mmCIF file of C-alpha atoms in Angstrom:
data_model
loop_
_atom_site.group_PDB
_atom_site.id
_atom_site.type_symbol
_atom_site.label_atom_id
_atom_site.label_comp_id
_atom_site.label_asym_id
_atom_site.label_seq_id
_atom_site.Cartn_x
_atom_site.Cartn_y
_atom_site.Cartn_z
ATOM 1 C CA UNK A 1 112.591 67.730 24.748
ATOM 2 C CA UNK A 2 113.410 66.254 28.170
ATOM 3 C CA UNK A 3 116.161 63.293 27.966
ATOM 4 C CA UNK A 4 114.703 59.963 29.136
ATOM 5 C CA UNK A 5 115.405 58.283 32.342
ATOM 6 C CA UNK A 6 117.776 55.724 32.377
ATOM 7 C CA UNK A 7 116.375 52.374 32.095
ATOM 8 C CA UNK A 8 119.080 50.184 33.948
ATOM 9 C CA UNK A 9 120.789 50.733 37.229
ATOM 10 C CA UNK A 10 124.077 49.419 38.390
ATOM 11 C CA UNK A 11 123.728 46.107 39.284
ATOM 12 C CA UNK A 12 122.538 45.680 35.614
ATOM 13 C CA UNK A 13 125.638 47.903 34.373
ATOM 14 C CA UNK A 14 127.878 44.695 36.168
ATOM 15 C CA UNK A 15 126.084 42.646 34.372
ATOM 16 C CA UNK A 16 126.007 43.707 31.334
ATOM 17 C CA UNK A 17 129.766 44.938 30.948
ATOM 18 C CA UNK A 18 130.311 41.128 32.103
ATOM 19 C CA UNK A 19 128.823 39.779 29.486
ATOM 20 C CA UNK A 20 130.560 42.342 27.118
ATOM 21 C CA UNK A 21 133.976 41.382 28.684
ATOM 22 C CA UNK A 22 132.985 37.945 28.107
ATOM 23 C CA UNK A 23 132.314 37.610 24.732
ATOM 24 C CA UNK A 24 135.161 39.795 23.452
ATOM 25 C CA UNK A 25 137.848 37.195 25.565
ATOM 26 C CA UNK A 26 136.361 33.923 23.618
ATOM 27 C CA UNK A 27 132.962 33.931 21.453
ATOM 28 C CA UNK A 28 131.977 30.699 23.377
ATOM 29 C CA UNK A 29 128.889 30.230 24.623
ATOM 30 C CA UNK A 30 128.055 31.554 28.483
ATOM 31 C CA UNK A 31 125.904 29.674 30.565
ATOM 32 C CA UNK A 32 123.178 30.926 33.406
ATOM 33 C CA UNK A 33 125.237 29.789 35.858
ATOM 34 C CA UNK A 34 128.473 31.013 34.707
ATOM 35 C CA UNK A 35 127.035 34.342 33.842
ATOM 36 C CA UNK A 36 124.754 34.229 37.326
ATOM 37 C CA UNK A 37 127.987 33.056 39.684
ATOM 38 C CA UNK A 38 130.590 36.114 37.696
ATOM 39 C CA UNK A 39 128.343 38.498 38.966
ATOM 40 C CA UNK A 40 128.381 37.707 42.719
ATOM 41 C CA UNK A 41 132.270 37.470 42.338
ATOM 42 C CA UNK A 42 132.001 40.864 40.326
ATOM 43 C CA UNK A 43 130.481 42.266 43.479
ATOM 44 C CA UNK A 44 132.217 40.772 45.976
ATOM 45 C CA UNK A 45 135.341 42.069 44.466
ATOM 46 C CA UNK A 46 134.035 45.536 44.523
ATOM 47 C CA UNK A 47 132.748 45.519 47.943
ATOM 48 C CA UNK A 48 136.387 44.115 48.974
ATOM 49 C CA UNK A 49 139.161 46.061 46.758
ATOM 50 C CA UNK A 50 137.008 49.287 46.056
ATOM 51 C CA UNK A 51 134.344 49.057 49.328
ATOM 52 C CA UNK A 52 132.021 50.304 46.317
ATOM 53 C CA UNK A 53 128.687 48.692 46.264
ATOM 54 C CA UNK A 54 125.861 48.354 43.664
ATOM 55 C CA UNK A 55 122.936 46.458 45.598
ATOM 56 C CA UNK A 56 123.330 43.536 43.728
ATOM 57 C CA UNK A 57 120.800 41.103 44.432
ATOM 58 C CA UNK A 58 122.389 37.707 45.310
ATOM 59 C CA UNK A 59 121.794 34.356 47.937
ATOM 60 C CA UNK A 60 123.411 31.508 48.068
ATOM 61 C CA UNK A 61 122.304 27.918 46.192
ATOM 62 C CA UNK A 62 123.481 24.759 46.934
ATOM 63 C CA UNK A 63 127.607 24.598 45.481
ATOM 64 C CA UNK A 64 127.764 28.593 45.312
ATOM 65 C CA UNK A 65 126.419 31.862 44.973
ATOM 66 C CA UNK A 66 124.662 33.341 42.182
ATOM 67 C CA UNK A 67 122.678 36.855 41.355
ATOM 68 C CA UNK A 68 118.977 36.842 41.237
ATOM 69 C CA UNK A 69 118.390 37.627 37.396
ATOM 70 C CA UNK A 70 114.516 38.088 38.470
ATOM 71 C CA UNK A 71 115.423 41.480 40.497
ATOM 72 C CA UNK A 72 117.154 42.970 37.792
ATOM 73 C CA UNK A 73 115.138 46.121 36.502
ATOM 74 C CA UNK A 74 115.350 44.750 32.728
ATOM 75 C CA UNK A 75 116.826 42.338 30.379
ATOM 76 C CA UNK A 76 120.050 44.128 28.927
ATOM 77 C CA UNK A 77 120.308 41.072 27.657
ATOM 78 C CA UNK A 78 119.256 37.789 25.469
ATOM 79 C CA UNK A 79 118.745 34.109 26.288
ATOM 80 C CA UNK A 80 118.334 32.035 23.135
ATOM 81 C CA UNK A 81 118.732 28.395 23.683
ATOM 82 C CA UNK A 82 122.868 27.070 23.821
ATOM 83 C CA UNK A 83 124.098 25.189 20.904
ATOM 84 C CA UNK A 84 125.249 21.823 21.925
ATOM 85 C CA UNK A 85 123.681 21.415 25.772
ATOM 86 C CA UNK A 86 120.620 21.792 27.646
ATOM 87 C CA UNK A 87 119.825 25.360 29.099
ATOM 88 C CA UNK A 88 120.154 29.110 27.529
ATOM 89 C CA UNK A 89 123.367 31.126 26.515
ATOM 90 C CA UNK A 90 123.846 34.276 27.659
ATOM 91 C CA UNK A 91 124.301 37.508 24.899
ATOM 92 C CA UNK A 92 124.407 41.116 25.674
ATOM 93 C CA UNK A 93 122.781 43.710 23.828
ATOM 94 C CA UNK A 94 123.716 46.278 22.033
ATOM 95 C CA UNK A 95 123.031 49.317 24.358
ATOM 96 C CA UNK A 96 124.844 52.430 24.950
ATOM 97 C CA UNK A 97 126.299 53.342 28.122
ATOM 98 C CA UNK A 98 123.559 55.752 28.672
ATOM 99 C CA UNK A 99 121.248 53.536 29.538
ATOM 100 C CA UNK A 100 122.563 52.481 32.878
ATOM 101 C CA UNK A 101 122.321 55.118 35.626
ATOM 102 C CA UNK A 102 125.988 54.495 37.208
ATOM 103 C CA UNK A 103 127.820 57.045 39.410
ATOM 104 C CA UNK A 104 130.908 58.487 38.189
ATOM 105 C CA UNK A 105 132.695 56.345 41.020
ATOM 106 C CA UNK A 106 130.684 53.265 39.623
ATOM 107 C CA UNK A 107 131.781 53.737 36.152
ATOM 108 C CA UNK A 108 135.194 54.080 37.459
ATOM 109 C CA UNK A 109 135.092 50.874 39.795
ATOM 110 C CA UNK A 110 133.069 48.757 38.636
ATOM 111 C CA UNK A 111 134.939 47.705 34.684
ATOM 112 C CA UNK A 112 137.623 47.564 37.030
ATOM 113 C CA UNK A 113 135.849 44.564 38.778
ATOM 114 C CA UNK A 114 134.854 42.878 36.261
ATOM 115 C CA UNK A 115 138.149 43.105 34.146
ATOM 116 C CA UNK A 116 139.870 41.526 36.835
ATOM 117 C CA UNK A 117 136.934 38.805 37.306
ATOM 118 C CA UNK A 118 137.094 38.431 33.438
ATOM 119 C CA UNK A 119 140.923 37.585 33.875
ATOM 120 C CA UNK A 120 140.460 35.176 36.578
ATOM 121 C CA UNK A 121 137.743 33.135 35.752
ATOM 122 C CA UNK A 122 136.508 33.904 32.290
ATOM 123 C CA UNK A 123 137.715 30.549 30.767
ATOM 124 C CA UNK A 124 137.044 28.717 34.304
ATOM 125 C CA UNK A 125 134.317 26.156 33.967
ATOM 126 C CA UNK A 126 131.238 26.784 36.420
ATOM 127 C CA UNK A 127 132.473 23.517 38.212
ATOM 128 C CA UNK A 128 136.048 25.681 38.925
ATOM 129 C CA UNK A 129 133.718 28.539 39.804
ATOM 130 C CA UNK A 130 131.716 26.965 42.078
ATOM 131 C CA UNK A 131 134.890 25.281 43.514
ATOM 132 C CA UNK A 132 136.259 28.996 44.236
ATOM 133 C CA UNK A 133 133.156 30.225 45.580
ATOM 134 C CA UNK A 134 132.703 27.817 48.298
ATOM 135 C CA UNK A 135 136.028 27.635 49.313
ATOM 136 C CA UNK A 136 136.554 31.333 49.894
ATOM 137 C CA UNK A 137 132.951 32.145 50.454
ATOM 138 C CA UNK A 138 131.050 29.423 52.028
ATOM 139 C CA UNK A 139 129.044 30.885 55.244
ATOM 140 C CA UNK A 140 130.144 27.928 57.589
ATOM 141 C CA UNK A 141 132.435 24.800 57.634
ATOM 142 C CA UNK A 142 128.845 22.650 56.709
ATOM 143 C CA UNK A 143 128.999 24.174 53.116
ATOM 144 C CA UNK A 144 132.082 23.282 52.740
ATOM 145 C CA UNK A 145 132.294 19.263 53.821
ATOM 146 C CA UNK A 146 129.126 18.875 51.900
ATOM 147 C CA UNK A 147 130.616 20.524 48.635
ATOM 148 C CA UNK A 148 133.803 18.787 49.386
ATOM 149 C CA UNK A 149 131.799 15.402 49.598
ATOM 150 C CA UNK A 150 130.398 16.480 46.437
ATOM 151 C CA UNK A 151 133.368 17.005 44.443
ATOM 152 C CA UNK A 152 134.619 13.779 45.946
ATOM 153 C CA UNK A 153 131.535 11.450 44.464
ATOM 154 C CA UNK A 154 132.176 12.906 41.245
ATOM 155 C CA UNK A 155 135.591 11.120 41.302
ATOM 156 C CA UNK A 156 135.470 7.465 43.037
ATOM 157 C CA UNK A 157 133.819 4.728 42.083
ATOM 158 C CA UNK A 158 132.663 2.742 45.193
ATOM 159 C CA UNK A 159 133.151 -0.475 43.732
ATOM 160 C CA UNK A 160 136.641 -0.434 44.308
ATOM 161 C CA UNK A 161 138.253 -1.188 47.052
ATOM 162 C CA UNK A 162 141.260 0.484 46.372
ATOM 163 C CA UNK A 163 142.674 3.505 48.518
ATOM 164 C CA UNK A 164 141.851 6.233 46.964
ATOM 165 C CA UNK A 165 145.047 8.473 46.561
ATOM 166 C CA UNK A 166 145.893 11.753 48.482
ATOM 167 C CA UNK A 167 142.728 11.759 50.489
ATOM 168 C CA UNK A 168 142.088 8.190 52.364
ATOM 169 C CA UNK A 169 144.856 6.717 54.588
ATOM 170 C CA UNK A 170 145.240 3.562 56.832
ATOM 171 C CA UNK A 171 144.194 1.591 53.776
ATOM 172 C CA UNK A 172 140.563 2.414 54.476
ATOM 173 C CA UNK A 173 138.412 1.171 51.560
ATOM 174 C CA UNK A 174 136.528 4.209 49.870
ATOM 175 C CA UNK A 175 133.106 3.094 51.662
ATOM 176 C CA UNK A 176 135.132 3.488 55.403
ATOM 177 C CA UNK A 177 136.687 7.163 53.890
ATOM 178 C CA UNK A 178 133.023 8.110 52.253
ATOM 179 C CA UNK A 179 131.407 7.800 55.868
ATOM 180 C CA UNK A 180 134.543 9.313 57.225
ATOM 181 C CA UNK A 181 133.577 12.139 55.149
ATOM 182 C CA UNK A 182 129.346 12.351 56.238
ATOM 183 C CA UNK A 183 130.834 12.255 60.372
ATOM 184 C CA UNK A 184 132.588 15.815 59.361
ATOM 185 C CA UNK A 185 129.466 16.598 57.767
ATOM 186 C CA UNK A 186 127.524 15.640 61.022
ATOM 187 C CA UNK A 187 130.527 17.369 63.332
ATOM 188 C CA UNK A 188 130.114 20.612 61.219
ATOM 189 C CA UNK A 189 126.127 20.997 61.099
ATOM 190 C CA UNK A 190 125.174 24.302 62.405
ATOM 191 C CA UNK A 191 123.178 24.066 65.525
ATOM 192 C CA UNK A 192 122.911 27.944 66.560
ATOM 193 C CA UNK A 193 120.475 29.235 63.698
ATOM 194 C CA UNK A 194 116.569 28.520 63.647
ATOM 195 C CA UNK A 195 116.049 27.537 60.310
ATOM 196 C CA UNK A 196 119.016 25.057 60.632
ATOM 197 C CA UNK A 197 117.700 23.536 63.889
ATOM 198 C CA UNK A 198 114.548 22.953 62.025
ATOM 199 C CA UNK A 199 115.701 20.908 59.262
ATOM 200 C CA UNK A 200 118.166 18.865 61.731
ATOM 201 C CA UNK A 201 116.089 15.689 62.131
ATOM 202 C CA UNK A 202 115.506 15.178 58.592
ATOM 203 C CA UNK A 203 119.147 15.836 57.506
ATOM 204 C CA UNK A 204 119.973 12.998 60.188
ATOM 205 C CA UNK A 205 117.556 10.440 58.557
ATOM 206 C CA UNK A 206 119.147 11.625 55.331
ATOM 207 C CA UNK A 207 122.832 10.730 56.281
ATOM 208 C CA UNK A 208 121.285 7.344 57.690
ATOM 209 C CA UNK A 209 119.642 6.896 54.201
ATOM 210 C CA UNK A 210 123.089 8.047 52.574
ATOM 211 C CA UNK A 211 124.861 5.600 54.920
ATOM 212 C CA UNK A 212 122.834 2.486 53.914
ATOM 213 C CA UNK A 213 123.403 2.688 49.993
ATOM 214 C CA UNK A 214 127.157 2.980 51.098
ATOM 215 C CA UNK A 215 126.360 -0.123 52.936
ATOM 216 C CA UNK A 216 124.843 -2.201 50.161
ATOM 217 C CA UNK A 217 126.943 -0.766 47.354
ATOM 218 C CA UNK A 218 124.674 1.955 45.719
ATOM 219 C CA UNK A 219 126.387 3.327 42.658
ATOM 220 C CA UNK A 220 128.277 6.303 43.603
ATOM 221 C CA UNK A 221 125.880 8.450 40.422
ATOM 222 C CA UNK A 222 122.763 7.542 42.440
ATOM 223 C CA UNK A 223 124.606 8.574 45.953
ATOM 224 C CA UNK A 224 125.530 11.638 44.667
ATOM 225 C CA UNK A 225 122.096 12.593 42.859
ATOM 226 C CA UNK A 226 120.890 11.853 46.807
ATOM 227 C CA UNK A 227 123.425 14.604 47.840
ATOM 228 C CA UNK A 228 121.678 17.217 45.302
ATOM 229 C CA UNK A 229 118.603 16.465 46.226
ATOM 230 C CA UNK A 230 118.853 16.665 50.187
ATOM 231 C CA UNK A 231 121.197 20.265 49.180
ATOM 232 C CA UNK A 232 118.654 21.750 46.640
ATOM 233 C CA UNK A 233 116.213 21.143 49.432
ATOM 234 C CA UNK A 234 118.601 23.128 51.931
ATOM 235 C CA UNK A 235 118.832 25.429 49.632
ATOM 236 C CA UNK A 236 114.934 26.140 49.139
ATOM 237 C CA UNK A 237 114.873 25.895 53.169
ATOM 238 C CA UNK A 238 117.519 27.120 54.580
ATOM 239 C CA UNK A 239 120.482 28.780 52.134
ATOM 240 C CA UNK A 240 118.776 31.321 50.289
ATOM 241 C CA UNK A 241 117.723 32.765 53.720
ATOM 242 C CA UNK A 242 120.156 32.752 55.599
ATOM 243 C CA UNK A 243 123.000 33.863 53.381
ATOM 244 C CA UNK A 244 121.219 36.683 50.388
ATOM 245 C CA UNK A 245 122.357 40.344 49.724
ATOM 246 C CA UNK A 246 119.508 42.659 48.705
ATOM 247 C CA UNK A 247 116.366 40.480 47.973
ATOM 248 C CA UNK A 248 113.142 41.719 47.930
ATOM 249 C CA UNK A 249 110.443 41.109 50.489
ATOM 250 C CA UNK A 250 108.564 39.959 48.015
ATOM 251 C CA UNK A 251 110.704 37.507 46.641
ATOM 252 C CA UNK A 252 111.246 36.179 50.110
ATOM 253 C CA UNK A 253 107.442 35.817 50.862
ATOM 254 C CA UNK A 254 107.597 33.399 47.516
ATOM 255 C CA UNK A 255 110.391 31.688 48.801
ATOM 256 C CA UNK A 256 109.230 30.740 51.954
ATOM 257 C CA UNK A 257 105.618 29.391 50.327
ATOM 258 C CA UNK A 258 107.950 27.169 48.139
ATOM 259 C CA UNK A 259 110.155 26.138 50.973
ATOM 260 C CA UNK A 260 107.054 24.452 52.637
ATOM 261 C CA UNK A 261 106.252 22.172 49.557
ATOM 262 C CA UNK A 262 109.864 21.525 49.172
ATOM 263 C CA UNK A 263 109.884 20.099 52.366
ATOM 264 C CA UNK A 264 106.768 18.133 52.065
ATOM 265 C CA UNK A 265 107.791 16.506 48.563
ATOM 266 C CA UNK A 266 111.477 15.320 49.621
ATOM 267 C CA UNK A 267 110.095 13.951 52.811
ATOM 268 C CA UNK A 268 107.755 11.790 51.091
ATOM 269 C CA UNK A 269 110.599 10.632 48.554
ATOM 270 C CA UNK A 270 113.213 10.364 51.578
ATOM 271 C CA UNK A 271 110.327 7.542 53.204
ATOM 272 C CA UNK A 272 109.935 5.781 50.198
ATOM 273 C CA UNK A 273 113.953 5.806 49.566
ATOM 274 C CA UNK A 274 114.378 4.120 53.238
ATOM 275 C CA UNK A 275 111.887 1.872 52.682
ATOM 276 C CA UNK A 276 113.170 0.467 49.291
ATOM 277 C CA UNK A 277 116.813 -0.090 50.838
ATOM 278 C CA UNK A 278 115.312 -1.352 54.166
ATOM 279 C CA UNK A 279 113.719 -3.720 52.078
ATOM 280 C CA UNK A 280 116.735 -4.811 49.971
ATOM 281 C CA UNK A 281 118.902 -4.971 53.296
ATOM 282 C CA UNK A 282 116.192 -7.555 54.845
ATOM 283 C CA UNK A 283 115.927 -9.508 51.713
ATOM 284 C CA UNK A 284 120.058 -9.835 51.642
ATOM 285 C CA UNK A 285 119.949 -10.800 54.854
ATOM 286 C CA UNK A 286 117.412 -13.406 54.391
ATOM 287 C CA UNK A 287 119.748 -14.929 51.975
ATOM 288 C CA UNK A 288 122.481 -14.688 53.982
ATOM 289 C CA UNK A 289 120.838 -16.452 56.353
ATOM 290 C CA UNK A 290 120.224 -19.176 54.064
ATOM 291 C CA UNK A 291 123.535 -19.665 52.884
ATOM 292 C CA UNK A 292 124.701 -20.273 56.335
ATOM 293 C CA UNK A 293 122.453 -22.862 56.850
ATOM 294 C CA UNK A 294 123.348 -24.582 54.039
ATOM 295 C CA UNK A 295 126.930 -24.495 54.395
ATOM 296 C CA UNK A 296 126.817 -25.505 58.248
ATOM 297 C CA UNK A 297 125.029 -28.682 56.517
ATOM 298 C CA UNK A 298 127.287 -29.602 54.060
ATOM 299 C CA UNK A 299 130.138 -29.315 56.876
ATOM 300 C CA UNK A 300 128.475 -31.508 58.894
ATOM 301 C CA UNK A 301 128.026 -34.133 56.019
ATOM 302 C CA UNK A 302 131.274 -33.742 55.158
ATOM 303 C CA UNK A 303 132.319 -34.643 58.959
ATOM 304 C CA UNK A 304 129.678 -37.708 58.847
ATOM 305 C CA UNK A 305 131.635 -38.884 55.885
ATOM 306 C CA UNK A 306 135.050 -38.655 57.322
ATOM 307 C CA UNK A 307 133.901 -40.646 60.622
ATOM 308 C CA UNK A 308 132.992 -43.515 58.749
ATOM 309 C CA UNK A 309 136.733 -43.827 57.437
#
């Protein structure tokens, strides 16, 4: 009776063996991302310590990278919903070695990988992960600043006026150190790839936009939800294209439809954004204006008063 063809490959062998590794280190729960991001490192570790490579599928996403779970040939594994948070867990299944077609080198190499990935990051948070991943992987300087701003909105408050510790200096407030920190951004925008180029103008009315709420106090939550949104939208446009590792043509050809209404939606949001704080800067300094006028009046009745004495 002839012996059935393997039904997973080896970028599904990582995978699951991760998962594997995973769960017998802590039974906590593993998220997408965590799971999705260990993979890419996984690789990456193979390609650099072994120069062994499995084709997996991977791109880069906004704070890191992470495999494309929609190219793998089959789920080896479940996705029940987490206990405790929004989003899915991640569970292996029970599956014999057999059923991933993996070279003798590969089954060598490649638990070799991921025990050393498993020792390095397997109780890292995806927020230490991502941290790792864009500093030692990040395709240009522009990934970096903008994950750097990132991490740094996550941990001011723009209300205060104090200096903020290890990173400002001159006794700059944090609004002078957060533009500081959008100039590098500016300095560091790639100008020598198409796709880049092309979303140039709207990332400069975006760091305009980003530069008024500064300006008139925004919370530093809201400022950094802006952030996301203009990097998501990268992401879609740019990101995923420029810096992948064995995507399909077809999954490209989907991308690049939902690049195009991407594009469309934040622009429209972007407008209405500018126009809201445009409005709000007008009607301060309408007000302004007013107060002026009313103290240059009571000075002068004041000086009235004390010319009559």
């Amino acid at each position: 009776m002839p012996q059935d063809e393997p039904e997973f490959g080896e970028p599904e062998f990582l995978g699951w063996l991760l998962l594997k590794l995973l769960k017998q280190q802590s039974d906590d729960q593993i998220s997408r991302s965590k799971f999705l991001k260990l993979c890419c490192i996984v690789d990456r570790r193979l390609i650099e310590a072994h120069e062994y490579e499995v084709r997996l599928p991977r791109y880069w996403y906004m704070y890191g990278e992470l495999a494309n779970e929609h190219e793998f040939s089959g789920r080896f594994y479940n996705a029940p919903h987490a206990i405790g948070w929004d989003g899915q867990q991640y569970i292996p299944k029970d599956l014999p070695t057999d059923s991933f077609d993996v070279s003798e080198d590969g089954l060598e190499l490649i638990p070799q990988a991921v025990r050393w990935a498993v020792n390095e990051f397997g109780r890292s948070n995806v927020e230490e992960i991502k941290q790792y991943q864009y500093e030692e992987y990040a395709d240009n300087d522009f990934i970096q600043k903008y994950s750097e701003l990132r991490w740094l909105l996550s941990t001011i408050d723009l209300g205060s006026q104090e200096r903020l510790q290890n990173y400002s200096s001159g006794g700059e407030s944090n609004e002078e150190f957060l533009k500081r920190q959008l100039d590098d951004m500016i300095a560091a925008y790639p100008d020598d790839e198409e796709r880049y180029e092309n979303m140039k103008t709207l990332y400069l009315r975006w760091d305009d936009t980003v530069r008024l709420m500064v300006d008139q106090s925004v919370d530093y939550s809201r400022i950094a939800e802006f952030l996301d949104d203009f990097i998501e939208l990268l992401s879609k446009v740019v990101l995923r294209f420029t810096d992948n590792q064995n995507i399909s043509d077809d999954r490209l050809a989907d991308w690049e439809e939902d690049a195009a209404d991407e594009q469309s939606h934040f622009t429209a949001d972007l407008k209405n954004v500018r126009s809201e704080l445009l409005r709000d800067r007008s009607r301060s300094t309408e007000l302004d204006n007013v107060s002026d006028t009313y103290s240059q009046t009571v000075e002068e009745q004041i000086e009235q008063l004390l010319a009559r004495e």
